[in-house]
Amino acid sequence: MKKVFSRPKSLKDVPFHYCPGCGHSVIHRLVCEVIDELGIQDKTIGVPPAGCAVLAYNYFDVDMCEAPHGRAAAVATGIKRMLPDRVVFTYQGDGDIAAIGTAETIHAANRGERVTCIFVNNAVYGMTGGQMAPTTIPGQVTTTSPGGRIPLRDGNPLDLSAMLALAAGSVFIERTTVINPKGVNRTKKAIKKAFQTQIEDKGFSLVEVLSPCPTNWKMSPAESVNWVEETMSKIFPIQVIKDVA
Amino acid sequence: MSAKTLMRGTHVLGEAAIRSGCRAYFGYPITPQNELPEYMASSFAKMDDAVFVQAESELASINMVIGASATGARVMTSSSSPGISLKQEGISYLAAMELPAVIVNMMRGGPGLGNIAPAQGDYFQATKGGGHGDYRLIVLAPAYGQEIADMTRQAFDLADKYRTPVMILGDGMMGQMMEPVVFPDPLDVSKFPVKDWALTGAKGRPSRIIRSLWLDPPKEEELNWRLVRKYEAISQEITDQEIYLCDDAEIVVVAYGTAARIAKGAVHRVRSQGIKAGLFRPKTLWPFPGEVLASMSKNLEHIVVFEMSTGQMVEDVRLYVEGRCPVSFYGRPGGVVSTPEEIAGVLSGVGSGLIKKSA
Amino acid sequence: MRGRIEIDRERCKGCGLCMTVCPKKRIGISAKLNTKGYYPADFSEDNSSDSEKTACTGCCLCALVCPDVAIEVYREEKE
């Protein structure tokens, strides 16, 4: 029989440190599959976040530059401006990109930086132990919203992707999931388009992926998948948010 | 060498940076240093290999510096006191990631928003680790227009040599003052040695990582000690000072930057009154030229530290002098600029005491 | 079309997402722990006479959702 599915070349052959059922590693794999398919492993430079994916450089077999928490879009700007023919991407969680890094991200989009952000939204601060995130949905229990998030007290979930779509410099923004095969395929397609948008020098691109965090949601992996489908995606609808690429 | 040109300090710095091969500038407006980003913007606009970005904040600009430095470029950012506070996070990361960069602080009155007048209240922040963690920042303190040009070249060379951030610490007055300057010839960027750690895409080589996270404590400890060894080498190799009229001096003023220029005028004045005064001017604030000062202090009657602050460098002076002679402090914080007469008055107060004592 | 998967027992963390998507329900959870302390997923080949309906087709759905890239998929070449 012929091997029809295996690990992409640009994904290092090491075990992931992520928890069982975590979406991060699926998204890592998809980014690497896209890098392989576009043949850009030797010209891609990645910027990981602070958060669970801070160790992304242990997995992506491309040049990687760490960034302080939230500042990935600024670091990526510095890299891309110096090396405009390289492919530069950031990989960030919701706390990183939509709380502490909001300004850096919005202004990178507004300048139309030719970078691609992979925004992994799991509605919680994962690495620090499950605190409320900017994307935590109303009623969601976290360690810092123990009775559930109350919008009048704790604020509302922030739709960063929609905000970024308002920036004239952003050209492609899509929200997807990795909770089922269809979602995985769509996410890969979106990532590929986002990278191509950058390669074609069109402007800022971002893919927001709704991603399960069973550990901090205190759910089984299967329950997490259902929660994304039934609850989280009602607040963050799966859709192309902007496409003028 | 260029012909002698009359230029303001911020423009001198910008021109010297470009001649040193700086091809990336990221900044955010703040008074009193805006003429520097303006100079970079207009100069880079005429060059096809240079990048200027006005960022949305000082935070963003220092992080753009991280990214650009990671690609191997000579990169600079500048700001003034409150903005430099915001850059501290990035400076700590630059130190930990061992990335070269030049950071200019044209100090103004503080704390808080303070004012936009020249001051020296950021000495602690610059020399004692303004950001978190166990690191040091090379801090160069020019006092003259020509020295701004020379130290800017030196700053870029040191940053690359030691793979570490370097700060040029000036003040609002220095940035505005016009002085004659001769620039060194521009460096040929294409002849710079290839940085074998830079991120350029893993073409024909294994992929590289530039990082500061070492979750395993022994690994982080290893980084810390490696940095210490580097800082020890820097201390051995680059410490520098100006020693002016100190051979026969009984009183020495210790001052840096603009304060040192004022003090030099005061030294001339009191010498004409028969007081044997001299000036000790640290040109590197970190590493501090404390050993030289310490050996000088054995033969002195008195040291007067003059700063445009409430007294910061004086702590380092006392640390090295270790009571070998009395150390007094005179300071004018808040953007007040003393006159040489005022400082001469301070010195003659001390000096006449000495004259009486020896009579 | 006939297929087969190989699960890397040591990479698998037993999240079970592959089980939920397998159209032929050919994946279960092993009764034996791996060295990391997880009960990994376990693939069973189907050699029954009715295997057209129940055997692995190499559709890759399990591998697509596997968070640990622990599944490799093999498929018979088309004749």
XYZ file of C-alpha atoms in Angstrom:
683
model
C 0.000 0.000 0.000
C 1.070 3.551 -0.655
C 1.561 6.045 2.135
C -1.052 8.758 1.631
C -0.728 10.718 4.855
C 2.338 11.499 6.889
C 4.145 14.298 8.656
C 5.058 17.335 6.533
C 8.778 17.878 5.913
C 8.970 21.277 7.605
C 7.472 19.905 10.841
C 10.308 18.606 13.001
C 9.987 14.942 13.925
C 9.567 15.441 17.666
C 6.625 14.822 19.994
C 4.431 17.835 20.778
C 4.314 19.174 24.331
C 0.657 20.134 23.948
C -2.132 18.536 26.006
C -4.299 15.726 24.580
C -6.878 17.108 22.152
C -5.211 20.529 21.825
C -5.745 22.309 18.528
C -2.302 23.941 18.419
C -0.494 20.979 17.004
C -3.066 20.452 14.236
C -2.571 24.091 13.243
C 1.213 23.670 13.392
C 0.902 20.743 11.020
C -1.321 22.685 8.628
C 1.092 25.633 8.512
C 3.907 23.191 7.735
C 1.876 21.430 5.044
C 1.300 24.817 3.412
C 5.000 25.729 3.705
C 5.885 22.421 2.024
C 3.298 22.799 -0.726
C 4.408 26.344 -1.508
C 8.062 25.263 -1.396
C 9.035 28.098 0.925
C 10.719 26.297 3.839
C 14.048 27.975 3.059
C 12.602 31.473 2.897
C 10.091 31.423 5.726
C 10.708 33.138 9.058
C 8.261 32.571 11.908
C 7.541 34.518 15.078
C 6.018 32.540 17.954
C 4.047 34.135 20.815
C 4.303 34.017 24.554
C 1.823 31.372 25.633
C 1.398 27.649 25.028
C 2.854 28.004 21.539
C 6.002 29.812 22.707
C 7.835 26.565 21.994
C 6.584 26.536 18.398
C 10.202 26.928 17.328
C 10.787 23.395 18.549
C 8.390 22.192 15.848
C 8.619 24.496 12.828
C 11.758 23.665 10.894
C 12.206 27.216 9.638
C 14.069 30.227 11.052
C 12.202 31.465 14.114
C 12.500 34.648 16.184
C 10.927 34.824 19.612
C 8.838 37.886 20.474
C 7.847 39.425 23.783
C 4.227 38.787 24.747
C 1.922 40.370 22.182
C 4.647 41.971 20.105
C 4.887 39.382 17.339
C 3.388 41.670 14.690
C 5.995 44.340 15.460
C 8.861 41.828 15.409
C 7.488 40.424 12.140
C 7.343 43.966 10.743
C 11.020 44.436 11.542
C 11.941 41.165 9.831
C 9.759 41.642 6.772
C 10.847 45.223 6.155
C 14.476 44.115 6.082
C 13.814 40.977 4.019
C 10.797 41.741 1.830
C 11.212 38.619 -0.308
C 10.975 36.242 2.648
C 7.682 34.854 3.945
C 7.091 36.040 7.495
C 4.363 34.710 9.755
C 3.381 35.128 13.367
C 1.720 32.411 15.383
C -0.226 33.835 18.316
C -2.890 32.946 20.832
C -5.891 35.087 21.733
C -4.334 36.614 24.844
C -1.189 37.442 22.910
C -2.795 38.933 19.823
C -6.132 40.270 21.100
C -5.242 41.623 24.568
C -1.646 42.651 25.136
C -0.783 42.772 21.436
C -3.892 44.500 20.111
C -2.105 47.711 19.195
C 0.803 46.005 17.441
C -1.581 43.819 15.445
C -4.008 46.551 14.409
C -1.226 48.838 13.293
C 0.581 46.094 11.395
C -2.702 45.436 9.583
C -3.245 49.137 9.033
C 0.192 49.569 7.509
C -0.617 46.628 5.290
C 2.467 44.769 6.450
C 3.065 41.819 4.145
C 2.951 39.341 6.986
C 0.564 36.535 7.885
C -0.812 36.062 11.388
C -2.041 32.680 12.520
C -4.376 33.568 15.380
C -5.284 30.607 17.565
C -8.415 31.455 19.524
C -9.237 29.121 22.391
C -11.112 31.666 24.510
C -8.760 31.277 27.453
C -5.206 31.926 28.652
C -3.805 28.423 28.318
C -0.167 28.549 29.397
C -0.873 30.514 32.573
C -3.548 28.102 33.708
C -6.927 29.002 32.276
C -7.599 32.640 33.108
C -10.203 34.780 31.346
C -9.094 35.929 27.899
C -10.326 38.822 25.735
C -12.154 36.152 23.734
C -13.738 34.336 26.691
C -17.434 34.143 25.928
C -20.214 35.399 28.254
C -20.928 32.883 30.959
C -17.720 30.942 30.364
C -16.096 29.817 33.585
C -12.381 30.490 33.882
C -10.072 30.737 36.896
C -10.512 34.521 36.935
C -14.206 34.506 36.042
C -15.155 31.731 38.431
C -18.889 32.416 38.209
C -18.716 32.800 34.444
C -17.808 35.898 32.437
C -20.257 38.720 33.126
C -20.067 41.222 30.260
C -21.021 44.250 32.368
C -18.266 43.451 34.806
C -15.672 41.623 32.730
C -16.277 43.014 29.270
C -17.408 41.251 26.135
C -15.571 38.850 23.868
C -13.431 40.909 21.515
C -13.749 40.186 17.816
C -10.251 41.186 16.801
C -10.564 39.752 13.304
C -13.560 41.977 12.592
C -11.613 44.964 13.915
C -8.672 44.122 11.690
C -10.970 43.850 8.690
C -11.695 47.570 9.114
C -8.057 48.402 8.526
C -7.438 49.372 4.918
C -4.149 47.455 4.865
C -5.687 44.050 5.619
C -6.640 42.047 2.551
C -7.501 38.549 3.696
C -9.013 37.488 7.019
C -10.833 34.221 7.604
C -12.088 32.442 10.712
C -12.052 28.651 10.724
C -11.883 25.715 13.139
C -9.927 22.505 13.411
C -12.647 20.532 15.203
C -13.481 18.196 12.325
C -11.976 17.069 9.006
C -13.955 19.647 7.063
C -12.742 22.417 9.338
C -9.170 21.161 9.112
C -9.286 21.205 5.312
C -10.813 24.664 5.277
C -8.214 25.946 7.725
C -5.420 24.660 5.536
C -6.947 26.303 2.501
C -7.252 29.579 4.399
C -3.645 29.419 5.618
C -2.478 28.722 2.083
C -4.429 31.659 0.740
C -3.092 33.898 3.507
C 0.506 32.956 2.667
C -0.151 33.433 -1.032
C -1.628 36.854 -0.319
C 1.649 37.766 1.321
C 3.792 36.248 -1.420
C 1.816 38.219 -3.999
C 2.639 41.355 -1.987
C -1.001 42.300 -1.506
C -1.085 43.191 2.170
C -1.818 41.899 5.635
C -3.436 38.488 6.053
C -4.708 36.601 9.076
C -6.373 33.279 9.787
C -8.208 32.971 13.088
C -8.652 29.367 14.124
C -11.116 28.386 16.841
C -9.158 25.762 18.676
C -10.066 23.418 21.530
C -8.395 23.665 24.928
C -9.782 20.620 26.771
C -7.466 21.063 29.755
C -8.496 24.592 30.638
C -12.097 24.173 29.561
C -12.264 21.158 31.903
C -13.793 19.082 29.151
C -12.898 15.911 27.300
C -11.462 16.401 23.808
C -14.769 15.275 22.300
C -16.768 17.667 24.517
C -14.397 20.474 23.561
C -15.046 19.870 19.903
C -18.786 20.070 20.546
C -18.391 23.241 22.608
C -16.607 24.987 19.744
C -19.325 23.881 17.369
C -22.346 24.649 19.548
C -21.238 27.586 21.678
C -18.012 29.304 20.702
C -18.715 29.490 16.977
C -22.025 31.252 17.728
C -20.007 34.173 19.124
C -17.187 33.808 16.608
C -18.892 32.672 13.393
C -16.884 30.586 10.948
C -16.589 32.776 7.878
C -14.419 34.707 5.503
C -14.292 38.063 7.256
C -12.484 39.992 4.557
C -11.220 39.045 1.141
C -10.037 41.767 -1.169
C -6.933 39.793 -2.131
C 36.401 62.251 6.378
C 33.732 64.796 5.639
C 34.330 68.511 5.562
C 33.640 70.300 8.825
C 29.885 70.888 9.053
C 27.759 72.748 11.550
C 24.927 70.482 12.713
C 22.628 69.960 15.660
C 23.286 66.947 17.895
C 20.308 64.869 16.763
C 21.273 65.342 13.119
C 24.888 64.513 13.896
C 23.693 61.292 15.464
C 21.519 60.435 12.474
C 24.231 61.154 9.927
C 26.808 59.241 11.944
C 24.417 56.288 12.214
C 23.915 56.161 8.455
C 27.672 56.405 7.890
C 28.054 53.529 10.374
C 25.891 51.314 8.187
C 22.611 51.760 10.035
C 19.926 50.794 7.531
C 16.894 50.520 9.784
C 15.277 53.018 12.097
C 12.073 52.469 14.065
C 10.708 55.135 16.374
C 7.851 57.094 17.809
C 7.741 60.881 18.189
C 8.660 62.432 21.520
C 10.251 65.761 22.351
C 13.146 66.612 22.591
C 14.543 64.182 20.007
C 12.146 64.425 17.063
C 14.778 65.875 14.775
C 16.531 62.512 14.833
C 13.657 60.408 13.403
C 12.948 63.261 11.020
C 16.539 63.166 9.819
C 16.400 59.399 9.402
C 13.095 59.596 7.521
C 14.335 62.172 5.039
C 17.756 60.546 4.576
C 16.407 57.002 4.194
C 13.839 58.230 1.675
C 16.768 58.936 -0.641
C 18.333 55.500 -0.131
C 17.056 52.262 -1.651
C 18.399 49.908 1.005
C 17.150 51.554 4.186
C 13.970 51.153 6.214
C 12.233 53.825 8.257
C 9.031 53.008 10.117
C 7.192 55.388 12.403
C 5.634 52.883 14.773
C 2.427 53.173 16.792
C 4.321 53.245 20.072
C 7.732 52.923 21.635
C 6.846 49.331 22.455
C 6.218 48.538 18.835
C 9.345 50.348 17.690
C 11.698 48.489 20.021
C 10.106 45.218 18.919
C 10.590 46.155 15.268
C 14.213 46.717 16.264
C 14.275 43.132 17.574
C 12.953 41.811 14.270
C 15.277 43.877 12.097
C 18.295 43.082 14.261
C 17.449 39.379 14.029
C 17.951 39.616 10.267
C 21.472 40.938 10.833
C 20.898 44.614 9.992
C 22.431 47.546 11.855
C 19.390 49.068 13.495
C 18.607 52.031 15.711
C 15.746 53.506 17.679
C 15.595 56.704 19.685
C 13.373 58.352 22.221
C 13.388 60.491 25.331
C 12.886 59.501 28.954
C 9.176 58.472 29.122
C 9.515 56.691 25.796
C 12.659 54.930 26.936
C 10.704 53.580 29.913
C 8.378 51.920 27.409
C 11.286 50.412 25.523
C 12.723 48.672 28.582
C 10.860 45.428 27.889
C 12.407 45.166 24.463
C 15.867 46.117 25.733
C 15.751 43.234 28.218
C 14.806 40.890 25.350
C 17.571 42.281 23.118
C 20.082 41.575 25.878
C 18.757 38.063 26.445
C 18.479 37.228 22.745
C 21.984 38.695 22.276
C 20.858 41.004 19.505
C 22.837 44.128 18.608
C 20.976 47.441 18.499
C 21.610 51.094 19.216
C 19.135 52.917 21.442
C 19.338 56.678 21.853
C 17.920 58.427 24.911
C 17.847 62.224 24.766
C 16.889 62.662 28.405
C 14.298 65.160 29.603
C 12.876 66.167 32.971
C 11.058 63.485 34.945
C 9.670 61.395 36.604
C 6.332 60.934 34.897
C 5.640 63.206 31.998
C 8.073 65.682 33.575
C 8.962 68.255 30.978
C 10.897 68.578 27.764
C 13.950 70.341 29.176
C 17.385 68.673 29.381
C 17.984 66.450 32.406
C 19.970 63.434 33.567
C 17.413 61.571 35.644
C 17.697 58.296 33.697
C 21.190 57.297 34.845
C 19.886 54.547 37.116
C 17.529 53.264 34.453
C 20.275 53.181 31.835
C 23.114 51.729 33.883
C 21.427 49.516 36.450
C 19.144 47.512 34.170
C 15.968 49.424 33.365
C 14.260 46.242 32.239
C 13.828 42.977 34.097
C 16.448 40.335 34.657
C 20.176 40.003 34.994
C 21.604 42.057 32.164
C 23.726 45.107 31.465
C 23.508 47.762 28.822
C 26.572 49.469 27.367
C 25.911 53.173 27.975
C 27.923 55.796 26.101
C 27.685 59.422 27.214
C 28.887 61.930 24.630
C 29.405 65.557 25.606
C 30.350 67.261 22.327
C 29.027 67.252 18.804
C 32.152 65.536 17.492
C 31.876 62.958 20.227
C 28.257 62.247 19.250
C 29.509 61.353 15.778
C 32.394 59.237 17.063
C 30.390 57.469 19.751
C 27.588 56.647 17.332
C 30.094 54.763 15.168
C 31.491 53.145 18.285
C 27.991 52.198 19.480
C 27.204 50.244 16.310
C 30.601 48.541 16.346
C 30.291 47.541 20.002
C 26.730 46.301 19.515
C 27.864 43.990 16.717
C 31.095 42.956 18.390
C 29.442 41.898 21.627
C 25.964 41.105 20.247
C 24.353 43.376 22.799
C 22.220 46.520 22.889
C 24.082 49.806 23.322
C 22.578 53.046 24.599
C 23.724 56.527 23.680
C 22.692 58.681 26.609
C 22.338 62.355 25.811
C 19.933 65.070 26.814
C 17.660 67.602 25.228
C 20.299 70.300 25.127
C 22.861 68.115 23.411
C 20.286 67.142 20.817
C 19.480 70.734 19.946
C 22.913 72.370 20.158
C 24.662 73.029 16.842
C 28.370 72.322 16.708
C 31.015 71.779 14.050
C 31.562 68.125 13.257
C 33.790 66.096 10.961
C 32.255 62.751 10.049
C 34.184 59.559 9.423
C 33.821 58.096 5.929
C 30.726 55.988 5.404
C 31.127 52.240 5.849
C 30.330 49.923 2.957
C 27.423 47.833 4.198
C 28.059 45.142 1.587
C 31.462 44.484 3.136
C 30.169 43.836 6.652
C 31.009 40.352 7.886
C 28.120 37.891 7.569
C 26.417 37.286 10.911
C 26.315 33.521 11.255
C 23.395 33.704 13.667
C 21.062 35.947 11.660
C 17.637 34.828 10.485
C 17.458 35.014 6.716
C 15.560 31.842 5.870
C 17.122 28.400 6.243
C 18.563 28.155 2.738
C 21.325 25.577 2.513
C 21.738 25.439 6.282
C 19.800 24.166 9.316
C 17.035 26.418 10.622
C 17.970 28.905 13.354
C 16.174 30.089 16.454
C 16.684 33.404 18.248
C 15.145 33.137 21.677
C 15.299 34.203 25.288
C 13.157 31.468 26.834
C 15.037 28.724 28.646
C 12.487 26.829 30.717
C 15.126 24.533 32.156
C 16.750 26.490 35.036
C 20.293 25.179 34.426
C 20.017 26.359 30.813
C 18.807 29.801 31.888
C 21.593 29.904 34.447
C 24.055 29.078 31.689
C 22.732 32.022 29.648
C 23.085 34.289 32.685
C 26.701 33.300 33.275
C 27.507 33.564 29.595
C 26.171 37.119 29.662
C 28.224 37.875 32.761
C 31.404 36.697 31.030
C 30.546 38.951 28.124
C 29.933 41.900 30.459
C 33.244 41.253 32.199
C 35.040 41.370 28.856
C 33.221 44.589 27.968
C 34.254 46.126 31.308
C 37.880 45.205 30.651
C 37.907 46.453 27.106
C 35.829 49.575 26.628
C 35.761 51.602 29.839
C 36.639 55.193 28.961
C 36.831 58.642 30.519
C 38.150 62.148 29.972
C 40.571 63.374 32.633
C 40.950 67.135 32.400
C 43.376 69.271 34.413
C 43.617 66.616 37.088
C 47.415 66.275 37.377
C 47.736 68.828 40.148
C 44.072 68.922 41.112
C 42.907 68.953 44.700
C 39.222 69.124 43.816
C 37.792 67.099 40.987
C 34.310 67.470 39.572
C 32.802 64.246 38.287
C 30.156 64.894 35.646
C 29.048 63.449 32.318
C 27.431 64.749 29.163
C 26.086 68.287 29.193
C 26.764 68.598 32.935
C 30.446 67.895 32.239
C 30.623 70.756 29.754
C 29.175 73.122 32.332
C 31.601 71.746 34.908
C 34.525 72.278 32.552
C 33.631 75.956 32.318
C 33.464 76.085 36.094
C 36.880 74.419 36.414
C 38.404 77.171 34.219
C 36.768 79.859 36.323
C 37.933 78.570 39.696
C 41.444 77.858 38.390
C 41.757 81.575 37.654
C 40.919 82.111 41.335
C 43.792 79.844 42.318
C 41.760 76.748 43.124
C 43.345 73.574 41.796
C 40.280 71.983 40.190
C 39.928 69.335 37.524
C 37.254 67.356 35.735
C 36.686 63.630 35.563
C 34.172 62.807 32.851
C 33.014 59.209 32.400
C 32.493 58.572 28.687
C 31.184 55.102 29.369
C 28.571 55.148 32.137
C 28.343 51.383 32.029
C 30.946 50.075 32.331
C 31.732 52.867 34.810
C 35.394 53.954 34.878
C 35.455 53.463 38.616
C 38.933 51.913 38.951
C 40.587 54.935 37.355
C 38.590 57.281 39.546
C 39.387 55.222 42.626
C 43.139 55.423 42.075
C 42.896 59.174 41.399
C 40.854 59.760 44.537
C 43.750 58.815 46.839
C 45.471 62.097 45.950
C 42.394 64.327 46.078
C 41.089 66.585 48.799
C 37.540 66.507 47.541
C 35.283 65.164 44.804
C 32.195 67.083 43.766
C 29.699 65.139 41.700
C 27.542 67.363 39.552
C 24.482 65.931 37.822
C 21.320 67.322 36.272
C 19.430 65.044 38.664
C 18.962 64.626 42.401
C 21.982 62.352 42.561
C 22.347 59.050 40.760
C 25.869 58.655 39.384
C 27.120 59.917 42.760
C 26.284 56.459 44.137
C 28.727 54.849 41.726
C 31.346 57.464 42.535
C 31.030 56.777 46.280
C 31.079 53.039 45.606
C 34.488 53.270 43.939
C 36.026 56.080 46.000
C 35.258 54.116 49.176
C 35.900 57.075 51.449
C 39.413 57.807 50.146
C 38.314 61.434 49.960
C 35.095 63.307 50.748
C 32.464 63.146 47.997
C 29.891 65.937 47.782
C 26.968 66.162 45.453
C 25.462 69.112 43.666
C 22.455 68.602 41.421
C 19.854 70.537 39.478
C 17.047 68.212 38.404
C 13.818 68.929 36.569
C 15.303 70.407 33.416
C 17.120 73.275 35.132
C 20.449 73.886 33.408
C 23.132 75.332 35.658
C 25.584 77.935 34.453
C 29.342 77.473 34.772
C 29.233 80.393 37.258
C 26.849 78.480 39.483
C 29.059 75.400 39.521
C 32.148 77.601 39.969
C 30.442 78.961 43.065
C 29.998 75.437 44.365
C 33.632 74.592 43.659
C 35.003 77.776 45.162
C 32.877 77.106 48.251
C 34.558 73.728 48.554
C 37.871 75.098 47.283
C 38.074 78.060 49.613
C 37.511 75.587 52.414
C 40.524 73.686 51.164
C 42.610 76.821 50.857
C 41.786 77.736 54.423
C 42.582 74.275 55.642
C 46.003 74.233 54.001
C 46.836 77.769 55.157
C -10.673 0.825 -1.816
C -8.693 -0.684 1.026
C -6.566 1.187 3.452
C -4.691 0.872 6.694
C -3.403 3.213 9.329
C -0.417 3.084 11.630
C -0.732 4.783 14.987
C 2.470 5.820 16.752
C 1.617 4.510 20.222
C 4.245 6.680 21.875
C 3.163 9.915 20.159
C -0.557 9.285 20.772
C -2.057 10.979 23.845
C -5.334 9.098 23.704
C -7.541 12.111 23.014
C -9.861 9.892 20.989
C -10.687 12.467 18.306
C -9.755 9.947 15.590
C -12.379 7.545 16.957
C -15.097 10.172 16.634
C -14.415 10.784 12.941
C -13.677 7.262 11.681
C -16.564 6.374 9.360
C -15.903 2.645 9.795
C -15.408 2.775 13.567
C -12.144 0.890 13.257
C -10.344 2.798 16.006
C -10.577 2.067 19.702
C -8.556 2.832 22.791
C -5.811 0.458 23.780
C -6.016 -1.277 27.145
C -2.231 -0.860 27.503
C -0.590 2.352 28.661
C 2.216 3.858 26.630
C 5.410 5.034 28.337
C 3.999 8.570 28.713
C 1.072 7.148 30.681
C -1.626 7.553 28.060
C -3.974 4.879 26.737
C -3.288 5.357 23.021
C -5.671 4.828 20.140
C -5.654 1.399 18.598
C -6.467 0.470 15.003
C -8.004 -2.877 14.218
C -7.869 -4.293 10.719
C -11.025 -5.899 9.458
C -10.598 -9.222 7.772
C -14.241 -10.291 7.897
C -16.028 -11.462 4.776
C -18.198 -8.341 4.849
C -15.182 -6.068 4.981
C -16.262 -3.891 2.040
C -18.639 -2.149 4.401
C -16.553 -2.064 7.552
C -12.880 -2.009 6.618
C -10.546 0.992 6.583
C -10.587 2.812 3.248
C -7.577 5.022 3.918
C -9.840 8.094 3.931
C -7.402 10.026 6.188
C -10.102 11.640 8.350
C -8.450 10.303 11.519
C -5.072 11.683 10.490
C -6.576 15.035 9.568
C -7.890 15.651 13.079
C -5.084 13.943 15.010
C -3.461 16.669 17.134
C -0.205 14.751 17.455
C 0.468 13.726 13.867
C 0.584 10.215 15.293
C -1.257 8.564 12.404
C 0.138 7.562 9.051
C -2.319 6.390 6.416
C -1.742 3.841 3.672
C -4.036 3.090 0.765
C -4.096 0.526 -2.015
C -3.103 2.057 -5.319
C -5.975 2.346 -7.788
C -5.822 -0.334 -10.444
